[in-house]
Every structure is written in C-alpha cells, then in structure tokens.
Short mmCIF file of C-alpha atoms and ligand atoms in Angstrom, two decimals:
data_model
loop_
_atom_site.label_atom_id
_atom_site.label_comp_id
_atom_site.label_asym_id
_atom_site.label_seq_id
_atom_site.Cartn_x
_atom_site.Cartn_y
_atom_site.Cartn_z
CA MET A 929 20.14 32.79 -19.53
CA ALA A 930 22.11 35.06 -21.40
CA THR A 931 21.45 38.75 -20.78
CA PHE A 932 21.76 41.54 -23.05
CA GLN A 933 25.08 43.70 -22.67
CA THR A 934 25.58 47.27 -23.42
CA LEU A 935 27.29 48.06 -26.86
CA PRO A 936 30.91 48.26 -26.56
CA GLY A 937 32.06 51.65 -25.09
CA PHE A 938 28.59 52.73 -23.89
CA ARG A 939 27.94 53.41 -20.42
CA GLU A 940 25.05 52.63 -17.91
CA PHE A 941 24.62 54.68 -14.56
CA TYR A 942 23.55 52.99 -11.51
CA PRO A 943 22.27 55.36 -9.01
CA GLU A 944 25.42 55.43 -7.35
CA ASP A 945 27.21 56.49 -10.23
CA LEU A 946 24.71 58.92 -11.37
CA VAL A 947 25.18 60.68 -8.39
CA ARG A 948 28.53 61.40 -8.94
CA ARG A 949 27.91 62.47 -12.46
CA ASN A 950 25.29 64.83 -11.35
CA HIS A 951 27.70 66.26 -8.74
CA ILE A 952 30.06 67.16 -11.49
CA PHE A 953 27.33 68.48 -13.97
CA ARG A 954 25.90 70.71 -11.13
CA LEU A 955 29.25 72.50 -10.40
CA TRP A 956 29.98 73.09 -14.02
CA ARG A 957 26.51 74.24 -14.47
CA GLN A 958 27.09 76.49 -11.28
CA SER A 959 30.50 77.96 -12.68
CA ALA A 960 28.99 78.81 -16.01
CA ASN A 961 26.06 80.50 -14.31
CA THR A 962 28.67 82.70 -12.18
CA PHE A 963 30.22 83.63 -15.35
CA GLY A 964 26.87 84.72 -17.10
CA PHE A 965 26.66 81.99 -19.64
CA ALA A 966 23.13 80.92 -20.78
CA GLU A 967 22.21 77.49 -21.13
CA TYR A 968 20.95 75.97 -24.39
CA ASP A 969 20.08 72.30 -25.80
CA ALA A 970 19.75 70.77 -29.20
CA PRO A 971 19.35 67.17 -30.93
CA VAL A 972 21.71 64.38 -30.50
CA LEU A 973 20.93 63.07 -34.21
CA GLU A 974 21.99 65.50 -36.81
CA PRO A 975 22.49 65.40 -40.54
CA LEU A 976 25.74 63.68 -41.39
CA GLU A 977 26.83 66.70 -43.73
CA LEU A 978 27.11 68.89 -40.78
CA TYR A 979 30.51 67.02 -39.74
CA THR A 980 31.45 65.89 -43.06
CA ALA A 981 34.63 68.34 -44.34
CA LYS A 982 34.26 70.68 -41.42
CA SER A 983 35.40 69.00 -38.49
CA GLY A 984 38.19 67.28 -39.98
CA PRO A 985 39.22 63.62 -41.00
CA GLU A 986 40.04 62.42 -37.35
CA ILE A 987 36.11 63.23 -36.34
CA GLU A 988 34.72 61.92 -39.58
CA GLY A 989 36.33 58.62 -39.30
CA GLN A 990 34.94 58.25 -35.97
CA LEU A 991 31.11 58.68 -36.62
CA PHE A 992 28.34 56.73 -35.59
CA SER A 993 26.37 57.47 -38.99
CA PHE A 994 23.45 55.67 -40.67
CA THR A 995 20.70 56.24 -43.22
CA ASP A 996 17.19 56.89 -41.46
CA LYS A 997 14.11 55.34 -42.67
CA GLY A 998 13.50 58.59 -44.70
CA GLY A 999 16.40 57.74 -46.52
CA ARG A 1000 18.32 60.74 -44.85
CA GLN A 1001 22.05 60.29 -44.08
CA VAL A 1002 22.40 61.01 -40.12
CA ALA A 1003 24.77 60.88 -37.48
CA LEU A 1004 24.86 60.81 -33.77
CA ARG A 1005 26.86 64.10 -32.61
CA PRO A 1006 30.43 63.36 -31.88
CA GLU A 1007 30.67 67.13 -30.75
CA MET A 1008 28.59 70.17 -30.27
CA THR A 1009 30.49 72.84 -32.17
CA PRO A 1010 28.83 72.70 -35.50
CA THR A 1011 25.24 72.37 -33.85
CA VAL A 1012 25.91 75.61 -31.87
CA CYS A 1013 27.18 77.61 -34.78
CA ARG A 1014 23.72 76.56 -36.56
CA LEU A 1015 21.73 77.82 -33.60
CA VAL A 1016 23.66 81.12 -33.35
CA GLY A 1017 23.96 81.63 -37.13
CA ALA A 1018 20.36 81.23 -37.54
CA LYS A 1019 19.45 84.03 -35.09
CA ALA A 1020 22.53 85.94 -34.94
CA SER A 1021 21.25 89.50 -35.63
CA ALA A 1022 18.45 89.00 -33.04
CA LEU A 1023 21.05 87.64 -30.19
CA LYS A 1024 21.92 89.96 -27.33
CA ARG A 1025 25.71 90.47 -27.26
CA PRO A 1026 28.21 89.38 -26.21
CA ILE A 1027 26.55 85.82 -26.77
CA LYS A 1028 27.93 83.59 -24.04
CA TRP A 1029 26.48 79.95 -24.15
CA PHE A 1030 26.90 76.60 -22.25
CA SER A 1031 25.61 73.24 -22.71
CA ILE A 1032 25.80 69.65 -20.95
CA GLY A 1033 25.07 66.82 -23.06
CA GLU A 1034 26.13 63.36 -24.55
CA PHE A 1035 28.19 62.48 -27.66
CA TYR A 1036 29.18 59.82 -29.69
CA ARG A 1037 32.45 58.60 -31.22
CA TYR A 1038 33.17 55.22 -32.46
CA GLU A 1039 36.91 55.35 -30.76
CA ARG A 1040 39.37 52.73 -29.80
CA MET A 1041 38.30 52.12 -25.96
CA GLN A 1042 40.86 53.11 -23.58
CA LYS A 1043 41.33 54.59 -19.99
CA GLY A 1044 39.07 57.78 -20.04
CA ARG A 1045 37.88 57.07 -23.76
CA GLY A 1046 34.72 55.71 -24.58
CA ARG A 1047 32.02 55.79 -27.55
CA CYS A 1048 29.57 57.64 -25.55
CA PHE A 1049 30.67 60.48 -23.18
CA HIS A 1050 29.46 63.63 -21.93
CA GLN A 1051 30.98 66.92 -22.66
CA PHE A 1052 30.39 70.63 -20.88
CA ASN A 1053 30.55 73.11 -23.69
CA ALA A 1054 31.07 76.95 -23.14
CA ASP A 1055 31.55 79.05 -26.20
CA ILE A 1056 31.38 82.89 -27.07
CA PHE A 1057 30.37 84.36 -30.45
CA GLY A 1058 30.88 87.79 -31.63
CA GLU A 1059 33.95 88.74 -30.16
CA PRO A 1060 37.09 88.98 -32.49
CA GLY A 1061 39.63 89.85 -29.95
CA PRO A 1062 41.47 88.08 -26.98
CA GLU A 1063 38.85 89.27 -24.45
CA ALA A 1064 36.70 85.86 -25.42
CA GLU A 1065 39.51 83.73 -24.83
CA ILE A 1066 40.23 85.57 -21.37
CA GLU A 1067 36.63 84.89 -20.26
CA LEU A 1068 36.82 81.20 -21.43
CA ILE A 1069 40.07 80.11 -20.19
CA ALA A 1070 38.82 81.71 -16.65
CA LEU A 1071 35.83 79.63 -16.66
CA LEU A 1072 37.62 76.55 -17.81
CA ILE A 1073 39.98 76.90 -14.71
CA GLN A 1074 36.91 77.86 -12.39
CA CYS A 1075 35.26 74.68 -13.77
CA PHE A 1076 37.90 72.60 -12.34
CA SER A 1077 38.93 74.51 -9.25
CA SER A 1078 35.58 74.66 -7.92
CA PHE A 1079 35.97 70.74 -7.31
CA GLY A 1080 39.10 71.70 -5.09
CA LEU A 1081 41.63 70.74 -7.87
CA THR A 1082 44.57 73.04 -7.70
CA GLU A 1083 47.32 74.03 -9.99
CA GLN A 1084 49.26 70.93 -8.74
CA ASP A 1085 46.69 68.73 -10.30
CA PHE A 1086 45.95 70.29 -13.65
CA HIS A 1087 46.88 72.95 -16.15
CA VAL A 1088 45.94 74.53 -19.23
CA ARG A 1089 48.52 74.45 -22.21
CA LEU A 1090 48.19 77.27 -24.34
CA SER A 1091 49.11 77.89 -27.94
CA ASP A 1092 48.41 79.54 -31.15
CA ARG A 1093 47.68 78.38 -34.62
CA ASN A 1094 48.13 82.03 -36.11
CA LEU A 1095 51.68 81.96 -34.98
CA TRP A 1096 52.21 78.42 -36.46
CA PHE A 1097 50.81 79.67 -39.71
CA TYR A 1098 53.31 82.73 -39.83
CA PHE A 1099 56.01 80.87 -38.74
CA LEU A 1100 55.64 78.18 -41.31
CA ALA A 1101 54.64 80.80 -43.99
CA ALA A 1102 58.04 82.40 -43.36
CA LEU A 1103 59.43 78.86 -43.74
CA GLY A 1104 58.26 79.09 -47.31
CA LEU A 1105 55.52 76.54 -46.92
CA ASP A 1106 52.10 76.58 -48.75
CA GLU A 1107 48.71 76.23 -46.92
CA ALA A 1108 48.68 72.81 -47.87
CA ARG A 1109 51.86 72.07 -46.47
CA ILE A 1110 51.40 74.18 -43.53
CA ARG A 1111 48.34 71.94 -42.55
CA GLY A 1112 50.36 68.97 -43.15
CA VAL A 1113 52.98 70.14 -40.66
CA LEU A 1114 50.48 70.98 -38.07
CA GLY A 1115 48.81 67.37 -38.29
CA ALA A 1116 52.36 66.30 -37.70
CA VAL A 1117 52.84 68.49 -34.61
CA ASP A 1118 49.23 67.52 -33.14
CA ARG A 1119 50.77 63.68 -33.29
CA TYR A 1120 54.33 64.50 -32.23
CA GLU A 1121 54.07 64.14 -28.49
CA LYS A 1122 52.68 60.51 -28.86
CA TYR A 1123 54.44 59.09 -31.77
CA GLY A 1124 57.82 61.35 -31.75
CA ASP A 1125 59.38 61.50 -35.30
CA GLU A 1126 56.73 58.97 -36.98
CA ALA A 1127 54.51 61.66 -36.69
CA PHE A 1128 56.05 63.32 -39.76
CA LYS A 1129 55.47 60.43 -41.83
CA PRO A 1130 52.02 61.09 -43.44
CA TYR A 1131 53.45 64.55 -44.43
CA ALA A 1132 56.56 62.93 -46.12
CA GLU A 1133 54.24 60.51 -48.08
CA GLN A 1134 52.27 63.34 -49.40
CA PHE A 1135 54.79 66.44 -49.89
CA GLY A 1136 58.17 64.24 -49.82
CA PRO A 1137 60.53 64.45 -46.54
CA LEU A 1138 60.84 68.07 -44.91
CA GLU A 1139 63.97 69.94 -45.14
CA GLU A 1140 66.24 69.09 -42.32
CA SER A 1141 66.79 72.81 -41.46
CA HIS A 1142 63.02 73.28 -41.55
CA LYS A 1143 62.41 70.26 -39.35
CA ALA A 1144 64.94 71.52 -36.99
CA ARG A 1145 63.46 75.12 -36.80
CA ILE A 1146 59.80 73.32 -36.52
CA LEU A 1147 61.01 71.11 -33.59
CA ALA A 1148 62.41 74.50 -31.82
CA PHE A 1149 59.12 76.18 -32.46
CA LEU A 1150 57.31 73.49 -30.84
CA LYS A 1151 59.10 73.76 -27.55
CA ILE A 1152 58.29 77.43 -27.26
CA ASN A 1153 57.11 77.66 -23.80
CA SER A 1154 56.95 81.40 -22.79
CA LEU A 1155 56.28 84.99 -24.50
CA GLU A 1156 60.03 85.54 -24.46
CA ALA A 1157 60.55 82.19 -26.30
CA ILE A 1158 58.07 83.67 -29.17
CA GLU A 1159 59.78 87.01 -29.17
CA ARG A 1160 63.16 85.30 -29.74
CA VAL A 1161 61.72 83.26 -32.51
CA LEU A 1162 60.12 86.47 -34.12
CA ALA A 1163 63.60 88.19 -33.92
CA GLU A 1164 64.90 85.43 -36.07
CA VAL A 1165 62.10 85.24 -38.19
CA GLU A 1166 62.56 89.21 -38.81
CA SER A 1167 65.90 88.50 -40.01
CA GLY A 1168 65.19 85.76 -42.43
CA ALA A 1169 64.63 85.78 -46.34
CA ASN A 1170 60.87 85.14 -46.42
CA GLY A 1171 60.36 86.90 -43.15
CA SER A 1172 59.28 90.41 -43.49
CA ALA A 1173 55.32 89.88 -44.00
CA ALA A 1174 55.26 87.06 -41.35
CA ALA A 1175 57.32 89.11 -39.18
CA GLY A 1176 54.69 91.86 -39.37
CA SER A 1177 51.70 89.38 -38.60
CA MET A 1178 53.71 87.98 -35.66
CA ARG A 1179 54.62 91.26 -34.51
CA ALA A 1180 51.02 92.21 -34.33
CA ARG A 1181 49.78 88.97 -32.79
CA LEU A 1182 52.32 89.74 -29.95
CA ALA A 1183 49.99 92.23 -28.63
CA ASP A 1184 47.00 89.81 -28.32
CA TRP A 1185 49.33 87.34 -26.51
CA ARG A 1186 50.16 90.16 -23.94
CA LYS A 1187 46.68 91.17 -23.46
CA LEU A 1188 45.57 87.78 -22.78
CA LEU A 1189 48.45 86.67 -20.41
CA GLY A 1190 48.09 90.05 -18.61
CA ALA A 1191 44.43 89.16 -18.06
CA ILE A 1192 45.20 85.87 -16.66
CA GLU A 1193 47.73 86.94 -14.29
CA ALA A 1194 45.36 89.95 -13.04
CA MET A 1195 42.89 87.14 -12.21
CA GLY A 1196 45.68 85.46 -10.47
CA LEU A 1197 45.41 82.42 -12.69
CA THR A 1198 49.09 82.45 -14.02
CA LYS A 1199 49.83 79.23 -12.31
CA PHE A 1200 47.22 77.23 -14.20
CA VAL A 1201 48.41 78.24 -17.59
CA THR A 1202 51.44 76.90 -19.52
CA VAL A 1203 52.70 78.49 -22.97
CA ASP A 1204 53.19 75.22 -25.01
CA PHE A 1205 53.56 75.32 -28.75
CA GLY A 1206 53.13 71.35 -29.08
CA VAL A 1207 49.37 71.98 -28.87
CA VAL A 1208 47.80 72.76 -32.22
CA ARG A 1209 44.48 70.65 -31.85
CA GLY A 1210 43.53 67.98 -34.29
CA LEU A 1211 40.24 69.56 -35.27
CA ALA A 1212 40.32 71.17 -38.56
CA TYR A 1213 38.58 74.29 -38.00
CA TYR A 1214 40.50 76.18 -35.18
CA THR A 1215 41.90 79.46 -36.55
CA GLY A 1216 43.56 81.29 -33.62
CA PHE A 1217 44.58 80.73 -29.99
CA VAL A 1218 44.21 77.11 -29.19
CA PHE A 1219 44.33 75.25 -25.84
CA GLU A 1220 43.82 72.03 -24.03
CA ALA A 1221 43.77 70.97 -20.05
CA PHE A 1222 45.68 68.20 -18.97
CA ASP A 1223 46.51 66.63 -15.47
CA ARG A 1224 49.84 67.87 -14.21
CA LYS A 1225 51.56 64.54 -13.78
CA GLY A 1226 50.57 64.24 -17.96
CA GLU A 1227 49.09 60.31 -16.83
CA LEU A 1228 45.49 61.21 -18.17
CA ARG A 1229 44.22 61.83 -21.68
CA ALA A 1230 43.15 65.47 -22.35
CA LEU A 1231 40.76 66.74 -19.90
CA ALA A 1232 39.41 69.56 -22.03
CA GLY A 1233 40.11 71.32 -25.28
CA GLY A 1234 39.09 74.34 -27.41
CA GLY A 1235 40.22 77.28 -29.11
CA ARG A 1236 38.82 80.02 -31.83
CA TYR A 1237 37.10 79.04 -34.81
CA ASP A 1238 36.25 82.19 -36.57
CA ASP A 1239 35.03 80.67 -39.85
CA LEU A 1240 32.72 77.73 -38.81
CA VAL A 1241 29.39 79.90 -38.52
CA GLU A 1242 30.09 81.20 -42.12
CA LYS A 1243 31.09 77.74 -43.47
CA LEU A 1244 27.89 76.43 -42.17
CA GLY A 1245 25.35 78.86 -43.57
CA GLY A 1246 25.40 81.68 -41.10
CA PRO A 1247 26.81 85.12 -41.20
CA ALA A 1248 30.36 86.03 -40.55
CA LEU A 1249 30.74 85.54 -36.80
CA PRO A 1250 33.81 85.03 -34.72
CA ALA A 1251 33.61 82.23 -32.16
CA VAL A 1252 35.68 80.67 -29.43
CA GLY A 1253 35.26 77.95 -27.02
CA PHE A 1254 35.94 74.71 -25.31
CA ALA A 1255 34.59 71.42 -24.07
CA ILE A 1256 35.52 69.35 -21.16
CA GLY A 1257 34.92 65.56 -20.94
CA ASP A 1258 33.24 63.98 -18.13
CA MET A 1259 35.33 60.54 -18.15
CA THR A 1260 39.03 61.87 -17.75
CA PHE A 1261 37.40 64.59 -15.45
CA ALA A 1262 35.76 61.86 -13.20
CA LEU A 1263 39.17 59.90 -13.20
CA LEU A 1264 41.21 62.82 -11.99
CA LEU A 1265 38.93 63.55 -9.12
CA GLU A 1266 38.97 60.05 -7.98
CA GLN A 1267 42.64 59.80 -8.29
CA ARG A 1268 42.97 63.11 -6.16
CA GLY A 1269 40.21 61.88 -3.56
CA LEU A 1270 38.15 64.52 -4.58
CA THR A 1271 34.94 62.48 -5.25
CA PRO A 1272 32.55 63.09 -2.18
CA LYS A 1273 30.97 60.58 -0.13
CA PHE A 1274 27.29 61.15 -0.96
CA VAL A 1275 24.39 60.21 1.52
CA ALA A 1276 21.85 59.07 -0.58
CA GLY A 1277 19.50 57.59 2.17
CA PRO A 1278 16.60 58.91 4.12
CA GLU A 1279 17.06 61.13 7.02
CA VAL A 1280 14.02 59.89 8.80
CA TYR A 1281 12.65 56.36 8.72
CA CYS A 1282 9.15 55.64 10.02
CA VAL A 1283 8.83 52.08 11.93
CA ILE A 1284 5.22 51.48 11.58
CA GLY A 1285 3.06 48.87 13.80
CA GLY A 1286 0.66 47.67 11.32
CA GLU A 1287 -2.16 48.57 8.59
CA ALA A 1288 -4.06 51.03 11.01
CA GLU A 1289 -0.91 52.90 12.35
CA ARG A 1290 0.27 52.99 8.58
CA LEU A 1291 -2.64 55.41 7.80
CA ALA A 1292 -1.68 57.65 10.57
CA ALA A 1293 1.94 57.69 9.45
CA PHE A 1294 1.11 58.57 5.92
CA GLY A 1295 -0.38 62.03 7.07
CA ASP A 1296 2.98 62.77 8.78
CA ILE A 1297 5.05 61.02 5.93
CA HIS A 1298 3.77 63.20 3.46
CA ALA A 1299 3.75 66.36 5.22
CA LEU A 1300 7.50 65.81 6.09
CA ARG A 1301 8.26 65.04 2.58
CA ALA A 1302 6.28 68.35 1.49
CA ALA A 1303 8.72 70.27 3.92
CA GLY A 1304 11.64 68.97 2.13
CA PHE A 1305 13.08 66.11 4.48
CA ARG A 1306 14.01 62.63 2.95
CA VAL A 1307 11.69 60.23 4.55
CA ASP A 1308 11.16 56.60 4.09
CA TYR A 1309 9.07 53.56 5.39
CA PRO A 1310 8.79 49.99 4.82
CA MET A 1311 6.31 49.28 1.73
CA LYS A 1312 4.57 46.34 3.59
CA ASP A 1313 4.10 45.17 7.29
CA LEU A 1314 7.36 43.98 8.97
CA ALA A 1315 8.08 42.93 12.46
CA PHE A 1316 9.31 45.97 14.62
CA GLY A 1317 12.66 44.38 14.97
CA LYS A 1318 13.37 43.83 11.24
CA GLN A 1319 12.10 47.50 10.77
CA PHE A 1320 14.54 48.89 13.26
CA LYS A 1321 17.53 46.73 11.30
CA VAL A 1322 16.32 48.59 8.05
CA ALA A 1323 16.28 51.85 9.69
CA ALA A 1324 19.71 51.50 11.13
CA GLU A 1325 21.03 50.38 7.61
CA SER A 1326 19.31 53.09 5.62
CA GLY A 1327 21.67 55.76 7.05
CA ALA A 1328 18.63 57.92 8.49
CA LYS A 1329 19.42 59.82 11.79
CA VAL A 1330 16.02 59.46 13.10
CA ALA A 1331 13.26 56.93 13.37
CA LEU A 1332 9.78 57.78 14.16
CA ILE A 1333 7.88 54.85 15.70
CA TYR A 1334 3.87 54.50 15.02
CA GLY A 1335 2.78 51.86 17.34
CA SER A 1336 -0.68 51.16 18.44
CA ASP A 1337 -0.14 52.24 22.27
CA GLU A 1338 1.64 55.62 21.43
CA LEU A 1339 -0.97 56.55 18.54
CA ALA A 1340 -4.00 55.75 21.26
CA ARG A 1341 -2.20 58.60 23.61
CA GLY A 1342 -1.74 60.63 20.61
CA VAL A 1343 2.20 60.68 20.65
CA VAL A 1344 4.77 59.14 18.45
CA LYS A 1345 8.02 57.95 19.41
CA LEU A 1346 11.13 59.88 18.07
CA ARG A 1347 14.16 57.68 18.26
CA ASP A 1348 18.04 59.19 17.80
CA LEU A 1349 19.29 56.23 15.75
CA THR A 1350 23.02 57.44 16.68
CA ALA A 1351 22.55 58.11 20.16
CA ARG A 1352 19.71 55.02 20.76
CA SER A 1353 17.50 57.21 22.87
CA GLU A 1354 13.88 58.04 22.56
CA VAL A 1355 11.30 60.68 23.49
CA GLU A 1356 7.67 60.91 22.85
CA VAL A 1357 6.17 63.94 20.80
CA PRO A 1358 2.50 64.73 20.21
CA ARG A 1359 1.15 63.99 16.98
CA ASN A 1360 0.60 67.45 15.89
CA GLU A 1361 4.19 68.40 16.81
CA VAL A 1362 5.82 65.79 14.68
CA ALA A 1363 7.43 68.01 11.98
CA ALA A 1364 8.75 70.73 14.12
CA ALA A 1365 10.47 67.77 16.43
CA VAL A 1366 12.31 66.52 13.32
CA ARG A 1367 13.28 69.56 12.04
CA ASP A 1368 14.55 70.78 15.62
CA PHE A 1369 16.32 67.20 15.80
CA LEU A 1370 17.92 67.55 12.29
CA THR A 1371 19.06 71.13 12.35
CA GLY A 1372 20.25 70.55 15.87
CA ALA A 1373 17.87 73.23 17.39
P1 LIG B 367 37.71 67.55 -28.35
O1 LIG B 367 39.14 67.77 -28.02
O2 LIG B 367 37.39 66.54 -29.48
O3 LIG B 367 37.17 69.02 -28.76
O4 LIG B 367 37.05 66.99 -26.79
C1 LIG B 367 36.85 67.84 -25.94
C2 LIG B 367 37.00 66.81 -24.68
O5 LIG B 367 36.18 65.89 -24.89
C3 LIG B 367 38.15 66.02 -24.70
O6 LIG B 367 39.32 66.88 -24.31
C4 LIG B 367 38.08 64.59 -23.66
O7 LIG B 367 37.92 65.22 -22.64
C5 LIG B 367 36.54 64.36 -24.23
N1 LIG B 367 36.33 63.47 -25.07
C6 LIG B 367 36.54 63.80 -26.66
N2 LIG B 367 36.49 62.32 -26.99
C7 LIG B 367 36.24 61.37 -26.19
C8 LIG B 367 35.90 60.11 -26.00
N3 LIG B 367 35.94 59.09 -27.15
N4 LIG B 367 35.75 59.28 -24.71
C9 LIG B 367 35.93 60.32 -23.78
N5 LIG B 367 36.01 61.58 -23.60
C10 LIG B 367 36.26 62.21 -25.01
C11 LIG B 367 35.78 68.92 -28.99
O8 LIG B 367 35.03 68.29 -29.04
C12 LIG B 367 35.49 70.69 -29.38
N6 LIG B 367 34.24 70.68 -30.37
C13 LIG B 367 35.34 71.43 -28.23
C14 LIG B 367 35.06 72.78 -28.59
C15 LIG B 367 34.25 73.66 -28.12
N7 LIG B 367 35.90 73.76 -29.37
C16 LIG B 367 35.09 74.85 -29.56
N8 LIG B 367 33.94 74.78 -28.75
#
C-alpha cells in the first residue's frame, strides 16, 4: 500500500532526532538566559504583506503563501524579524529598556533543497531594540559566539564574518553612484562569492555595465579584511573628487568600528571574528553592521546571519526604533556538530527496569514504580505479563543500570531483589527501603 510522504523539504523528527534537536535548543536557550534575553513567541501564519516589499525579493520569491477561507492573503513565516518588529513596535513605550529578546521557532521558505537547506527549518533569533550605538552589536556578537562555544565548538570550527553596509554606502556614494545603483552593486557583492563576475550581470542589465575603474575599486573594497585596510581606503577616498562628504561619514564610522572591535577583544573573542567586506547580506532591511557565521573550512552554507535594521520597526507601523539582531539556523548547525563529533550520545532509556512475576506482583510493584518516578527516577516495566527470562532480556537491552525483581517468594518475605545489571549481582531489599536503595545504587552512595 502506498503510504503518504512528507512534502518535499519538510522534516519529521523521530524520538532519537528530537533528542538531538532538544539538546541544541536547550543550550541556545541557556546562552540567551545567561545574557539576560527574554523569550517571546508569535504565530507561524502571518499577513502576506508583512513580508512583501520589506524583506526583499529573495525572501518574497520563497514565500509559502495562499488565500485563507476568509479571503485574506497569508504566508507561513519565512523569518522572525518583521514579526518581532510588530510585537516590539506595538508596546515600545511600555517595554523596559534595553529590549533584549529571543525566540526559537519554525520557519518556511520555498527554496531549492540542498545540504543544510530545507523548506522548513528552525531558527534561534536574538534581537536588541532601542540601542542606536555599537553596544547592541557587541552584546549580540558575543551571544552568537557563546551559542556556538557552549557546544564545544572553537575558533577552528567557526568564525563570524563582520562587515558594514554604512561604509559600503559611503564608499559607493563617493564613487558617484545614486541609491538605486548602490543597491544594485550591493546585490552583486552579496552574490560575488558564489558567482564571481556573473554576479554583476543583473546590475549591467539594469544600469548598463559598471565603469572598469569603479569595478576594480569595488572588488578591492570587497577584499577589506582589517581595520587598517578600512583606514587605507578612507585615505584614498579623502583624496578623491567626490570624497569629502563621504570621507567625513566614513571617518565618524571608524569610531564605531574601534568601539566594537575593542569590546570584542576585551571579551577575548577576537579569534572568532573576521573583518570581511564580502558580506553585505541579502535581506533588504539591513542598515549598518552586518555579520554572518560560517564554518572555518567554508564547506557548509551559512550557520547564522544578522545585522542592524534601524528603519524596519517604523516601516511596519511602529515608532522609530533602532534594532539589531541575528538568527542561527538549526540545519547547518546540526551538520557542523555532527562533522566535529560534538553530538553527544544520549541515554534515552530507563535507569530502573522492573521485572514482575504476575498480576498480583504487578500491583505491589506499581506502588514502588510510581514513588520512584515521582522522586525523579526513569523507571520502566513490561506492559503485560512476560516470562522472567524475556523480561531480563528486555531489561538488559533497555540500558537500565538496575532491575527490581518482584517475585511472589520475595514479596511473601516483604523484600524485593535489586539486581545490578552491569555486575550481574543481586541483593535483597526490604519493600519500604526500595526507593532509598535505588537512589544509593544510582548515585554510587
Ligand atoms: P537569514 O540569513 O535569512 O537571516 O537566515 C538566518 C539563518 O537561518 C541562515 O544563516 C541559515 O542558517 C538559516 N536558514 C535560512 N534559510 C534556510 C533554509 N531554507 N533552510 C535551512 N536553514 C535556513 C534571517 O532570517 C534574518 N531574519 C535574521 C535576523 C534576525 N536579522 C535580524 N534579526
């Protein structure tokens, strides 16, 4: 008989898969808590127009959207950022500052499926609202790194590539480009790593080919990999024809860079951060610092991405409110943990297995089973009567360390047998001391 399959790109989580996913979520949540972020949640189905025109053409083209029975245009959320802007925007004046929020949820994008990319995936989102200066970026980049380090990942496993759309804007303005052309060039820079020169094709189609001298300077800017390199470019801009206004803005921006990199150094995190102007981010709403996390070997797709988006809360109907944030995706992250052997082996089975003689003994066992579970021990037993031999086999296979044996002889004498399943030794324990004996055995007391 044909069985139903999941839709392409959708995932099912069998218990052994969910144990791994829960482990990831648990450590992300723990990191967010230690940084003082508060957790929130929101609907997965949203009005379509929350995403159209604000997130940019890439996400718009990937929306799972439809008309609901009430005739509303709706979409499954492809990202959290517009939603969290709405939540914060609606209560901005009442919220205690700084507003540091996080969430873990499922997202949907109709993407071409490939390694580390699906049509449904989870993200950990962390965002700070109301902080115009680099203090917000400092806190978020530190949290991003902690979300990775808490699994045992090191600077040899991942890094955060840090860039700045403001400096890109000032620099391209100094080349004499208007805003539409600047956005066109940034689109090309975003695709350059993947497609090389081909990335400039859409720009050429829209605006005509880029002047060769401009292209050379853009490609040189894209290779910026340090504060010193930024300073060198600034000196060039200062001596250029259109340079004076842009150079002033660039010089002021350098103070933010120094503050950000200085704080990262003071936290001992410099080894995780790479200045890399090849990153500009594909989403349309970013306005300042942008960053993406990648595996060091560069084998996997992006692990996380984020940046500043100072205009979005207002564009979505809220007050003017600066914002910065990032999201980590669970798919590439799980692949990286797997590759590095950092997915722990989980013991999902019971600690205690009860071997039960028959129906009468079962009732006696139930009292202990429930008391042990209420005391926090993982306890299991056979749902129906089985031969002793069979029950011992199940007990051994379950991973339990200890078996409690409820035989009619033992119960008649007011005792239960406690069997050490590793050492294969047994002791008799009075009925009213079973919980204490199990606790002592499992804690090694
Ligand atoms: P994003 O770069 O689109 O940013 O996604 C962030 C991360 O989500 C990616 O680095 C990737 O790990 C994961 N991801 C995205 N699409 C897929 C997919 N189809 N399959 C599997 N994983 C995927 C955002 O979503 C921004 N809203 C992040 C943000 C938060 N910016 C500010 N605050």
